[in-house]
């Protein structure tokens, strides 16, 4: 019989829940971790990891197709989806086994089953009550739809898209945010005709407007169609395909409609409201240390309002474990969380957009450094840019408060970018740092040199 009491009982074994469990165990606390599905949650099994594996397969397809541009005689014979899926599942399986091993090594008690928070300090699973001196709610999120838009058949979510064993000929993607543009990118690389429909005025609307424009330009070159500022009005389907209606009166025919309109919190049916947890629009309300309104009850990850990112949940889980252990961790600055969209080209950012910076600081200075001036980007044959946003007018000293990147592989540059933002660096602080040549990372150095008033190359 497993222990039914612990220092911490965690409901949900996704990024936030398992990170909290691992850190708490490291700090000598006893942990019960409750998960109804597989440890690792959406990120490992239905999100970050499998989708990025697909995106890498898509990059291989593009590389094979474009070999002539590099003097290499290659051609793309086709896409074997069973092979792609086997590669993807292999990556997930290895990471899953590694996670299970870590959890076991830390002697964390794992309870398999559907848990209900029964408050004030307990979670019930199949009639057994698990009581914690502290309880962490980490039940994650699900792919949501629009009111009146029924999922099923040829109307699919990202979860269903990952299970496809064929490449559709034509797809309509409803939603031009992160999930929508990533799947559009994959399917286009695999040879499908893709149209994105986004109700807001631009693709990746949460990003700086400059990045949206650059991505839209790149998607046009790739032959990915998109319609922005237009709303979905309905869909019909039959055995041969779907017919998607827009409020503009236009009709789009395709094999599939991917609904990528965001993710909703998994907070209904798990006892939160009944136990008195403060909620708003389905999300659990917390303070900056992830504490709910109930004593010794915390919430982390996608059920908390804000960016729905695995690494955010992960860090929140660590913060909660350290808070419970009495370490007094620093609250997380949400604006300092790096954001990456893994389409081709990639989009990455940290800090404030130009518009948000103007709202906060009044005057700002921006600088755009074109990747055309970067040797490694020329080698990779990618176009794109680094955009910096500095607080204060030109000639005034001020920190860099936004770093915005677009181009192949720029997600790998976000590590230095988030240090620049989170350490409140000025351009003058970054300019003397030596960036290896030739790397794309150099573009960050060049951009800061230019912002500091001493551009080395005239491509800013």
Tab-separated table of C-alpha atoms in Angstrom:
chain	number	residue	atom	x	y	z
A	1	UNK	CA	0.000	0.000	0.000
A	2	UNK	CA	1.444	3.371	-1.058
A	3	UNK	CA	1.834	6.132	1.510
A	4	UNK	CA	-1.328	8.231	1.573
A	5	UNK	CA	0.212	11.255	3.250
A	6	UNK	CA	3.203	13.371	2.260
A	7	UNK	CA	4.772	16.792	2.538
A	8	UNK	CA	3.430	17.537	-0.950
A	9	UNK	CA	0.588	15.949	-2.929
A	10	UNK	CA	0.699	16.955	-6.594
A	11	UNK	CA	-2.304	16.534	-8.880
A	12	UNK	CA	-0.925	16.221	-12.416
A	13	UNK	CA	2.342	14.819	-13.745
A	14	UNK	CA	3.019	17.174	-16.654
A	15	UNK	CA	5.866	19.696	-16.895
A	16	UNK	CA	4.807	21.705	-13.837
A	17	UNK	CA	3.843	18.729	-11.690
A	18	UNK	CA	6.851	16.504	-12.316
A	19	UNK	CA	9.333	19.407	-12.037
A	20	UNK	CA	7.817	20.270	-8.651
A	21	UNK	CA	8.041	16.612	-7.599
A	22	UNK	CA	11.706	16.251	-8.618
A	23	UNK	CA	12.836	19.483	-6.953
A	24	UNK	CA	10.841	18.754	-3.791
A	25	UNK	CA	12.366	15.278	-3.506
A	26	UNK	CA	15.819	16.801	-4.037
A	27	UNK	CA	15.105	19.087	-1.084
A	28	UNK	CA	14.208	16.141	1.158
A	29	UNK	CA	10.420	16.437	1.026
A	30	UNK	CA	8.125	13.423	0.638
A	31	UNK	CA	6.006	13.560	-2.507
A	32	UNK	CA	2.883	11.875	-3.857
A	33	UNK	CA	2.439	12.524	-7.598
A	34	UNK	CA	-0.975	11.709	-9.086
A	35	UNK	CA	-1.398	11.307	-12.854
A	36	UNK	CA	-4.312	9.767	-14.782
A	37	UNK	CA	-2.367	9.344	-18.030
A	38	UNK	CA	1.402	9.253	-18.603
A	39	UNK	CA	4.062	11.203	-16.710
A	40	UNK	CA	5.293	14.071	-18.865
A	41	UNK	CA	1.821	15.269	-19.800
A	42	UNK	CA	0.941	17.168	-22.967
A	43	UNK	CA	4.459	18.485	-23.568
A	44	UNK	CA	6.141	15.098	-23.791
A	45	UNK	CA	3.358	13.055	-25.366
A	46	UNK	CA	1.148	15.406	-27.405
A	47	UNK	CA	2.913	18.767	-27.582
A	48	UNK	CA	6.449	20.146	-27.552
A	49	UNK	CA	8.434	16.976	-28.157
A	50	UNK	CA	6.383	15.138	-30.819
A	51	UNK	CA	5.552	18.317	-32.760
A	52	UNK	CA	9.189	19.417	-32.839
A	53	UNK	CA	10.168	15.929	-34.051
A	54	UNK	CA	7.696	16.409	-36.920
A	55	UNK	CA	9.170	19.843	-37.621
A	56	UNK	CA	12.658	18.349	-37.811
A	57	UNK	CA	11.416	15.693	-40.241
A	58	UNK	CA	9.911	18.566	-42.255
A	59	UNK	CA	13.307	20.317	-42.274
A	60	UNK	CA	14.918	17.109	-43.601
A	61	UNK	CA	12.281	17.004	-46.365
A	62	UNK	CA	13.046	20.598	-47.352
A	63	UNK	CA	16.796	19.932	-47.272
A	64	UNK	CA	16.381	16.925	-49.584
A	65	UNK	CA	14.179	18.949	-51.922
A	66	UNK	CA	16.602	21.876	-52.066
A	67	UNK	CA	19.942	20.025	-52.324
A	68	UNK	CA	20.738	21.541	-55.729
A	69	UNK	CA	21.049	24.979	-54.114
A	70	UNK	CA	24.074	23.629	-52.228
A	71	UNK	CA	25.543	21.621	-55.092
A	72	UNK	CA	24.320	18.349	-53.601
A	73	UNK	CA	22.269	16.076	-55.860
A	74	UNK	CA	19.321	15.087	-53.710
A	75	UNK	CA	15.629	14.770	-54.367
A	76	UNK	CA	12.582	14.075	-52.244
A	77	UNK	CA	11.009	10.747	-53.168
A	78	UNK	CA	8.147	11.157	-50.735
A	79	UNK	CA	7.058	11.152	-47.124
A	80	UNK	CA	6.670	7.825	-45.313
A	81	UNK	CA	4.400	8.847	-42.439
A	82	UNK	CA	4.775	5.484	-40.708
A	83	UNK	CA	8.547	6.092	-40.693
A	84	UNK	CA	8.133	9.695	-39.526
A	85	UNK	CA	5.799	8.575	-36.744
A	86	UNK	CA	8.178	5.767	-35.690
A	87	UNK	CA	11.035	8.308	-35.444
A	88	UNK	CA	8.842	10.688	-33.435
A	89	UNK	CA	7.588	7.940	-31.107
A	90	UNK	CA	11.159	6.768	-30.540
A	91	UNK	CA	12.174	10.220	-29.322
A	92	UNK	CA	9.144	10.407	-27.005
A	93	UNK	CA	9.708	6.869	-25.695
A	94	UNK	CA	13.352	7.490	-24.783
A	95	UNK	CA	12.518	10.708	-22.942
A	96	UNK	CA	9.564	9.040	-21.191
A	97	UNK	CA	11.746	6.177	-19.947
A	98	UNK	CA	14.316	8.697	-18.736
A	99	UNK	CA	11.656	10.637	-16.829
A	100	UNK	CA	10.242	7.469	-15.258
A	101	UNK	CA	13.754	6.530	-14.158
A	102	UNK	CA	14.343	9.918	-12.526
A	103	UNK	CA	11.020	9.809	-10.681
A	104	UNK	CA	11.756	6.279	-9.427
A	105	UNK	CA	15.313	7.186	-8.361
A	106	UNK	CA	13.984	10.098	-6.274
A	107	UNK	CA	11.589	7.698	-4.473
A	108	UNK	CA	8.539	9.739	-5.450
A	109	UNK	CA	5.263	7.881	-4.887
A	110	UNK	CA	3.385	7.821	-8.192
A	111	UNK	CA	-0.355	7.166	-8.105
A	112	UNK	CA	-2.013	6.244	-11.404
A	113	UNK	CA	-5.612	7.360	-11.593
A	114	UNK	CA	-7.977	10.272	-11.926
A	115	UNK	CA	-7.630	12.561	-8.948
A	116	UNK	CA	-10.176	14.965	-7.453
A	117	UNK	CA	-9.130	17.773	-5.148
A	118	UNK	CA	-11.366	17.467	-2.100
A	119	UNK	CA	-9.753	20.236	-0.059
A	120	UNK	CA	-8.394	21.627	2.053
A	121	UNK	CA	-5.387	19.293	1.944
A	122	UNK	CA	-6.447	16.135	0.115
A	123	UNK	CA	-6.784	14.556	-3.308
A	124	UNK	CA	-8.987	11.511	-3.782
A	125	UNK	CA	-8.179	8.757	-6.294
A	126	UNK	CA	-10.499	5.761	-6.704
A	127	UNK	CA	-11.775	6.061	-3.150
A	128	UNK	CA	-8.341	6.533	-1.563
A	129	UNK	CA	-7.570	9.901	-0.032
A	130	UNK	CA	-4.019	11.295	-0.305
A	131	UNK	CA	-3.303	14.046	2.201
A	132	UNK	CA	-0.508	16.592	1.918
A	133	UNK	CA	0.805	19.297	4.199
A	134	UNK	CA	0.839	21.119	0.835
A	135	UNK	CA	-1.165	20.455	-2.324
A	136	UNK	CA	-0.079	21.482	-5.834
A	137	UNK	CA	-2.686	21.666	-8.604
A	138	UNK	CA	-1.128	20.958	-12.012
A	139	UNK	CA	-3.826	19.457	-14.232
A	140	UNK	CA	-2.704	21.095	-17.489
A	141	UNK	CA	-4.742	21.979	-20.558
A	142	UNK	CA	-6.602	20.572	-23.549
A	143	UNK	CA	-6.990	21.600	-27.183
A	144	UNK	CA	-10.101	23.740	-27.267
A	145	UNK	CA	-12.591	24.616	-29.972
A	146	UNK	CA	-14.892	27.537	-30.776
A	147	UNK	CA	-18.510	27.708	-29.597
A	148	UNK	CA	-20.662	25.704	-32.007
A	149	UNK	CA	-17.658	24.078	-33.721
A	150	UNK	CA	-17.872	20.346	-33.082
A	151	UNK	CA	-14.683	18.329	-33.228
A	152	UNK	CA	-14.666	14.933	-34.895
A	153	UNK	CA	-14.233	13.246	-38.250
A	154	UNK	CA	-12.307	15.579	-40.534
A	155	UNK	CA	-12.417	18.425	-38.006
A	156	UNK	CA	-9.364	17.707	-35.859
A	157	UNK	CA	-7.220	19.096	-33.042
A	158	UNK	CA	-3.427	19.056	-32.750
A	159	UNK	CA	-3.765	15.791	-30.769
A	160	UNK	CA	-5.495	14.172	-33.755
A	161	UNK	CA	-3.016	15.725	-36.208
A	162	UNK	CA	-0.163	13.955	-34.422
A	163	UNK	CA	-1.912	10.621	-34.954
A	164	UNK	CA	-2.350	10.988	-38.744
A	165	UNK	CA	-0.768	8.192	-40.759
A	166	UNK	CA	-0.915	10.094	-44.071
A	167	UNK	CA	-0.131	13.535	-45.465
A	168	UNK	CA	-3.334	15.363	-46.430
A	169	UNK	CA	-3.437	17.011	-49.862
A	170	UNK	CA	-5.200	20.165	-48.639
A	171	UNK	CA	-5.614	21.502	-45.120
A	172	UNK	CA	-7.320	24.537	-43.622
A	173	UNK	CA	-5.769	25.602	-40.306
A	174	UNK	CA	-8.073	27.611	-38.071
A	175	UNK	CA	-5.805	29.804	-35.957
A	176	UNK	CA	-2.553	31.548	-36.843
A	177	UNK	CA	-0.915	31.305	-33.431
A	178	UNK	CA	1.940	29.020	-32.418
A	179	UNK	CA	0.212	25.651	-32.944
A	180	UNK	CA	-1.421	26.713	-36.215
A	181	UNK	CA	1.715	28.022	-37.913
A	182	UNK	CA	3.818	25.073	-36.735
A	183	UNK	CA	1.451	22.484	-38.244
A	184	UNK	CA	1.025	24.605	-41.374
A	185	UNK	CA	4.830	24.619	-41.709
A	186	UNK	CA	5.083	20.818	-41.306
A	187	UNK	CA	2.340	20.022	-43.784
A	188	UNK	CA	3.709	22.430	-46.377
A	189	UNK	CA	7.157	20.837	-46.117
A	190	UNK	CA	5.483	17.446	-46.545
A	191	UNK	CA	3.825	18.686	-49.767
A	192	UNK	CA	0.312	19.715	-48.700
A	193	UNK	CA	-1.560	22.828	-49.798
A	194	UNK	CA	-2.217	24.832	-46.628
A	195	UNK	CA	-4.441	27.817	-45.848
A	196	UNK	CA	-4.396	29.476	-42.406
A	197	UNK	CA	-7.437	31.432	-41.215
A	198	UNK	CA	-6.761	33.922	-38.390
A	199	UNK	CA	-9.422	36.278	-36.982
A	200	UNK	CA	-6.828	38.779	-35.736
A	201	UNK	CA	-5.038	41.094	-38.197
A	202	UNK	CA	-1.775	39.090	-38.395
A	203	UNK	CA	-0.134	35.710	-37.895
A	204	UNK	CA	1.483	35.016	-34.485
A	205	UNK	CA	-0.478	38.005	-33.130
A	206	UNK	CA	1.096	37.800	-29.648
A	207	UNK	CA	4.508	38.601	-31.121
A	208	UNK	CA	5.992	41.954	-32.132
A	209	UNK	CA	4.344	43.195	-35.338
A	210	UNK	CA	7.689	43.186	-37.152
A	211	UNK	CA	8.074	39.420	-36.586
A	212	UNK	CA	4.544	38.827	-37.883
A	213	UNK	CA	5.318	40.711	-41.097
A	214	UNK	CA	8.568	38.816	-41.611
A	215	UNK	CA	6.877	35.453	-41.024
A	216	UNK	CA	4.042	36.348	-43.392
A	217	UNK	CA	6.555	37.286	-46.088
A	218	UNK	CA	8.399	33.968	-45.608
A	219	UNK	CA	5.147	31.974	-45.672
A	220	UNK	CA	4.134	33.648	-48.942
A	221	UNK	CA	7.466	32.561	-50.451
A	222	UNK	CA	6.852	29.029	-49.196
A	223	UNK	CA	3.397	28.941	-50.755
A	224	UNK	CA	1.520	28.838	-47.440
A	225	UNK	CA	-1.719	30.776	-47.932
A	226	UNK	CA	-3.233	32.732	-45.064
A	227	UNK	CA	-6.249	34.913	-44.498
A	228	UNK	CA	-5.997	37.327	-41.574
A	229	UNK	CA	-8.653	39.599	-40.077
A	230	UNK	CA	-11.387	37.199	-41.161
A	231	UNK	CA	-13.589	35.048	-38.974
A	232	UNK	CA	-14.660	31.445	-39.322
A	233	UNK	CA	-18.441	30.995	-39.650
A	234	UNK	CA	-18.997	27.267	-40.141
A	235	UNK	CA	-17.896	23.925	-41.527
A	236	UNK	CA	-19.567	20.970	-43.164
A	237	UNK	CA	-17.944	17.639	-43.838
A	238	UNK	CA	-18.582	14.425	-45.740
A	239	UNK	CA	-16.580	11.352	-46.727
A	240	UNK	CA	-14.512	13.303	-49.239
A	241	UNK	CA	-13.555	16.411	-47.267
A	242	UNK	CA	-14.553	19.578	-45.424
A	243	UNK	CA	-16.034	22.837	-46.618
A	244	UNK	CA	-15.066	25.783	-44.410
A	245	UNK	CA	-17.153	28.976	-44.512
A	246	UNK	CA	-15.796	32.402	-43.552
A	247	UNK	CA	-17.743	35.480	-42.497
A	248	UNK	CA	-16.381	37.194	-45.623
A	249	UNK	CA	-18.568	34.827	-47.656
A	250	UNK	CA	-15.593	32.836	-48.903
A	251	UNK	CA	-15.604	29.043	-48.853
A	252	UNK	CA	-12.507	26.846	-48.559
A	253	UNK	CA	-12.515	23.159	-49.466
A	254	UNK	CA	-9.957	20.773	-47.988
A	255	UNK	CA	-9.340	17.258	-46.711
A	256	UNK	CA	-9.084	18.387	-43.087
A	257	UNK	CA	-9.790	21.349	-40.834
A	258	UNK	CA	-7.235	21.690	-38.028
A	259	UNK	CA	-8.711	23.655	-35.114
A	260	UNK	CA	-5.762	25.454	-33.499
A	261	UNK	CA	-7.478	28.192	-31.504
A	262	UNK	CA	-5.575	27.705	-28.265
A	263	UNK	CA	-5.767	25.499	-25.218
A	264	UNK	CA	-8.228	25.548	-22.341
A	265	UNK	CA	-7.410	24.770	-18.685
A	266	UNK	CA	-8.289	21.310	-17.309
A	267	UNK	CA	-10.114	22.611	-14.242
A	268	UNK	CA	-13.661	21.270	-14.536
A	269	UNK	CA	-14.633	18.012	-12.866
A	270	UNK	CA	-11.571	17.927	-10.616
A	271	UNK	CA	-13.129	19.554	-7.538
A	272	UNK	CA	-11.472	22.959	-7.611
A	273	UNK	CA	-14.592	25.128	-7.496
A	274	UNK	CA	-16.336	22.851	-5.023
A	275	UNK	CA	-13.332	23.114	-2.684
A	276	UNK	CA	-13.433	26.918	-2.897
A	277	UNK	CA	-10.420	27.557	-5.138
A	278	UNK	CA	-10.646	31.079	-6.612
A	279	UNK	CA	-11.218	30.791	-10.373
A	280	UNK	CA	-11.724	33.155	-13.288
A	281	UNK	CA	-12.843	32.004	-16.744
A	282	UNK	CA	-11.784	28.472	-15.843
A	283	UNK	CA	-8.265	29.438	-14.742
A	284	UNK	CA	-6.968	29.128	-11.172
A	285	UNK	CA	-5.992	32.468	-9.656
A	286	UNK	CA	-2.621	32.658	-7.891
A	287	UNK	CA	-0.231	35.250	-6.525
A	288	UNK	CA	3.340	35.656	-7.792
A	289	UNK	CA	4.484	32.684	-5.689
A	290	UNK	CA	1.808	30.424	-7.237
A	291	UNK	CA	-0.281	30.396	-4.037
A	292	UNK	CA	-4.036	30.054	-4.443
A	293	UNK	CA	-6.550	31.630	-2.059
A	294	UNK	CA	-6.513	28.428	0.028
A	295	UNK	CA	-3.713	27.980	2.586
A	296	UNK	CA	-0.903	25.638	1.446
A	297	UNK	CA	-2.572	25.040	-1.926
A	298	UNK	CA	-0.586	26.061	-5.033
A	299	UNK	CA	-1.254	25.956	-8.773
A	300	UNK	CA	1.231	25.757	-11.663
A	301	UNK	CA	1.316	25.458	-15.453
A	302	UNK	CA	-1.438	25.874	-18.003
A	303	UNK	CA	-4.240	26.165	-15.424
A	304	UNK	CA	-2.749	29.498	-14.277
A	305	UNK	CA	-3.437	32.563	-16.505
A	306	UNK	CA	-0.487	33.488	-18.719
A	307	UNK	CA	1.746	31.914	-21.325
A	308	UNK	CA	0.959	28.223	-21.783
A	309	UNK	CA	4.545	27.032	-22.136
A	310	UNK	CA	6.151	23.880	-20.763
A	311	UNK	CA	9.208	25.751	-19.518
A	312	UNK	CA	6.989	28.218	-17.653
A	313	UNK	CA	5.199	25.366	-15.858
A	314	UNK	CA	8.533	23.697	-15.201
A	315	UNK	CA	9.952	26.809	-13.509
A	316	UNK	CA	6.741	27.399	-11.561
A	317	UNK	CA	6.935	23.833	-10.242
A	318	UNK	CA	10.521	24.394	-9.083
A	319	UNK	CA	9.526	27.701	-7.451
A	320	UNK	CA	6.683	26.037	-5.511
A	321	UNK	CA	8.923	23.216	-4.256
A	322	UNK	CA	11.520	25.738	-3.086
A	323	UNK	CA	8.863	27.939	-1.490
A	324	UNK	CA	7.481	24.973	0.472
A	325	UNK	CA	11.031	24.001	1.522
A	326	UNK	CA	11.559	27.517	2.906
A	327	UNK	CA	14.130	28.722	0.363
A	328	UNK	CA	12.351	32.014	-0.465
A	329	UNK	CA	12.669	31.856	-4.272
A	330	UNK	CA	12.352	34.951	-6.453
A	331	UNK	CA	8.974	35.313	-8.225
A	332	UNK	CA	9.017	34.658	-11.978
A	333	UNK	CA	8.927	37.674	-14.306
A	334	UNK	CA	6.425	36.495	-16.927
A	335	UNK	CA	7.823	38.924	-19.502
A	336	UNK	CA	11.263	37.345	-19.068
A	337	UNK	CA	10.060	33.898	-20.183
A	338	UNK	CA	11.478	33.074	-23.638
A	339	UNK	CA	8.971	32.252	-26.391
A	340	UNK	CA	9.755	30.187	-29.506
A	341	UNK	CA	7.584	29.203	-32.461
A	342	UNK	CA	9.278	26.352	-34.331
A	343	UNK	CA	7.870	26.885	-37.819
A	344	UNK	CA	10.184	27.565	-40.771
A	345	UNK	CA	11.474	30.224	-40.350
A	346	UNK	CA	11.505	30.132	-36.557
A	347	UNK	CA	10.214	33.032	-34.480
A	348	UNK	CA	11.669	33.683	-31.014
A	349	UNK	CA	11.331	36.505	-28.512
A	350	UNK	CA	11.754	37.589	-24.927
A	351	UNK	CA	10.702	40.764	-23.148
A	352	UNK	CA	8.356	43.440	-24.429
A	353	UNK	CA	7.107	44.083	-27.950
A	354	UNK	CA	7.741	47.594	-29.282
A	355	UNK	CA	4.078	48.500	-28.655
A	356	UNK	CA	4.145	47.198	-25.062
A	357	UNK	CA	7.475	48.941	-24.376
A	358	UNK	CA	6.085	52.275	-25.611
A	359	UNK	CA	3.098	51.810	-23.320
A	360	UNK	CA	5.358	51.136	-20.339
A	361	UNK	CA	8.270	53.508	-20.955
A	362	UNK	CA	6.881	56.205	-23.258
A	363	UNK	CA	9.899	56.653	-25.519
A	364	UNK	CA	11.823	53.693	-26.857
A	365	UNK	CA	14.555	53.084	-29.396
A	366	UNK	CA	14.477	50.121	-31.768
A	367	UNK	CA	17.090	48.581	-34.002
A	368	UNK	CA	16.735	45.920	-36.697
A	369	UNK	CA	19.773	43.912	-37.761
A	370	UNK	CA	19.184	41.958	-40.979
A	371	UNK	CA	20.518	38.388	-41.039
A	372	UNK	CA	21.707	39.181	-44.582
A	373	UNK	CA	24.826	40.548	-42.869
A	374	UNK	CA	25.436	37.342	-40.925
A	375	UNK	CA	27.832	34.792	-42.430
A	376	UNK	CA	26.247	31.660	-40.942
A	377	UNK	CA	22.786	32.779	-42.062
A	378	UNK	CA	24.146	33.133	-45.601
A	379	UNK	CA	25.577	29.610	-45.353
A	380	UNK	CA	22.187	28.300	-44.176
A	381	UNK	CA	20.445	30.346	-46.895
A	382	UNK	CA	18.029	31.802	-44.383
A	383	UNK	CA	16.695	35.331	-44.231
A	384	UNK	CA	15.423	37.074	-41.141
A	385	UNK	CA	16.405	39.636	-38.560
A	386	UNK	CA	17.125	40.578	-34.967
A	387	UNK	CA	15.006	43.403	-33.571
A	388	UNK	CA	15.995	45.077	-30.315
A	389	UNK	CA	13.796	47.338	-28.203
A	390	UNK	CA	15.519	49.662	-25.738
A	391	UNK	CA	13.833	51.722	-23.028
A	392	UNK	CA	14.452	55.445	-23.498
A	393	UNK	CA	14.961	57.740	-26.465
A	394	UNK	CA	17.981	57.697	-28.781
A	395	UNK	CA	21.061	58.975	-26.957
A	396	UNK	CA	19.614	58.074	-23.553
A	397	UNK	CA	20.946	55.183	-21.514
A	398	UNK	CA	18.452	52.389	-20.963
A	399	UNK	CA	18.167	48.596	-20.760
A	400	UNK	CA	17.249	46.333	-23.672
A	401	UNK	CA	13.653	45.396	-22.830
A	402	UNK	CA	12.768	43.296	-25.882
A	403	UNK	CA	14.667	40.931	-28.186
A	404	UNK	CA	12.768	39.629	-31.225
A	405	UNK	CA	14.206	37.128	-33.711
A	406	UNK	CA	13.072	35.552	-36.981
A	407	UNK	CA	15.022	33.111	-39.167
A	408	UNK	CA	16.051	29.462	-39.372
A	409	UNK	CA	17.166	28.075	-35.982
A	410	UNK	CA	16.854	31.393	-34.118
A	411	UNK	CA	15.196	29.542	-31.231
A	412	UNK	CA	18.736	28.479	-30.324
A	413	UNK	CA	19.675	32.156	-29.797
A	414	UNK	CA	17.007	32.833	-27.191
A	415	UNK	CA	19.259	31.702	-24.306
A	416	UNK	CA	21.539	34.724	-24.561
A	417	UNK	CA	18.574	36.955	-25.392
A	418	UNK	CA	16.769	36.017	-22.180
A	419	UNK	CA	19.913	36.746	-20.150
A	420	UNK	CA	20.117	40.195	-21.767
A	421	UNK	CA	16.511	40.944	-20.812
A	422	UNK	CA	16.462	39.326	-17.370
A	423	UNK	CA	19.780	40.866	-16.297
A	424	UNK	CA	18.583	44.293	-17.514
A	425	UNK	CA	21.619	44.640	-19.759
A	426	UNK	CA	22.273	47.797	-21.764
A	427	UNK	CA	23.508	47.571	-25.349
A	428	UNK	CA	26.833	48.902	-24.075
A	429	UNK	CA	27.104	45.870	-21.748
A	430	UNK	CA	26.596	43.351	-24.553
A	431	UNK	CA	28.617	45.104	-27.285
A	432	UNK	CA	32.083	44.188	-25.868
A	433	UNK	CA	31.179	40.492	-25.475
A	434	UNK	CA	32.840	38.322	-28.111
A	435	UNK	CA	30.512	36.213	-30.242
A	436	UNK	CA	32.045	33.280	-32.141
A	437	UNK	CA	32.410	33.635	-35.912
A	438	UNK	CA	30.691	32.411	-38.021
A	439	UNK	CA	27.575	31.757	-35.957
A	440	UNK	CA	24.066	33.114	-36.068
A	441	UNK	CA	24.664	34.078	-32.447
A	442	UNK	CA	26.975	36.760	-33.852
A	443	UNK	CA	23.887	38.589	-35.124
A	444	UNK	CA	22.938	39.338	-31.491
A	445	UNK	CA	26.380	40.824	-30.913
A	446	UNK	CA	26.226	42.894	-34.110
A	447	UNK	CA	22.763	44.189	-33.236
A	448	UNK	CA	23.930	45.344	-29.802
A	449	UNK	CA	27.058	46.935	-31.289
A	450	UNK	CA	24.812	48.923	-33.608
A	451	UNK	CA	22.394	49.864	-30.807
A	452	UNK	CA	25.382	51.015	-28.720
A	453	UNK	CA	26.293	53.388	-31.552
A	454	UNK	CA	29.281	51.505	-32.929
A	455	UNK	CA	28.083	49.217	-35.722
A	456	UNK	CA	30.842	46.955	-37.047
A	457	UNK	CA	29.086	46.186	-40.325
A	458	UNK	CA	26.651	48.427	-42.156
A	459	UNK	CA	23.724	45.995	-42.226
A	460	UNK	CA	21.729	47.475	-39.360
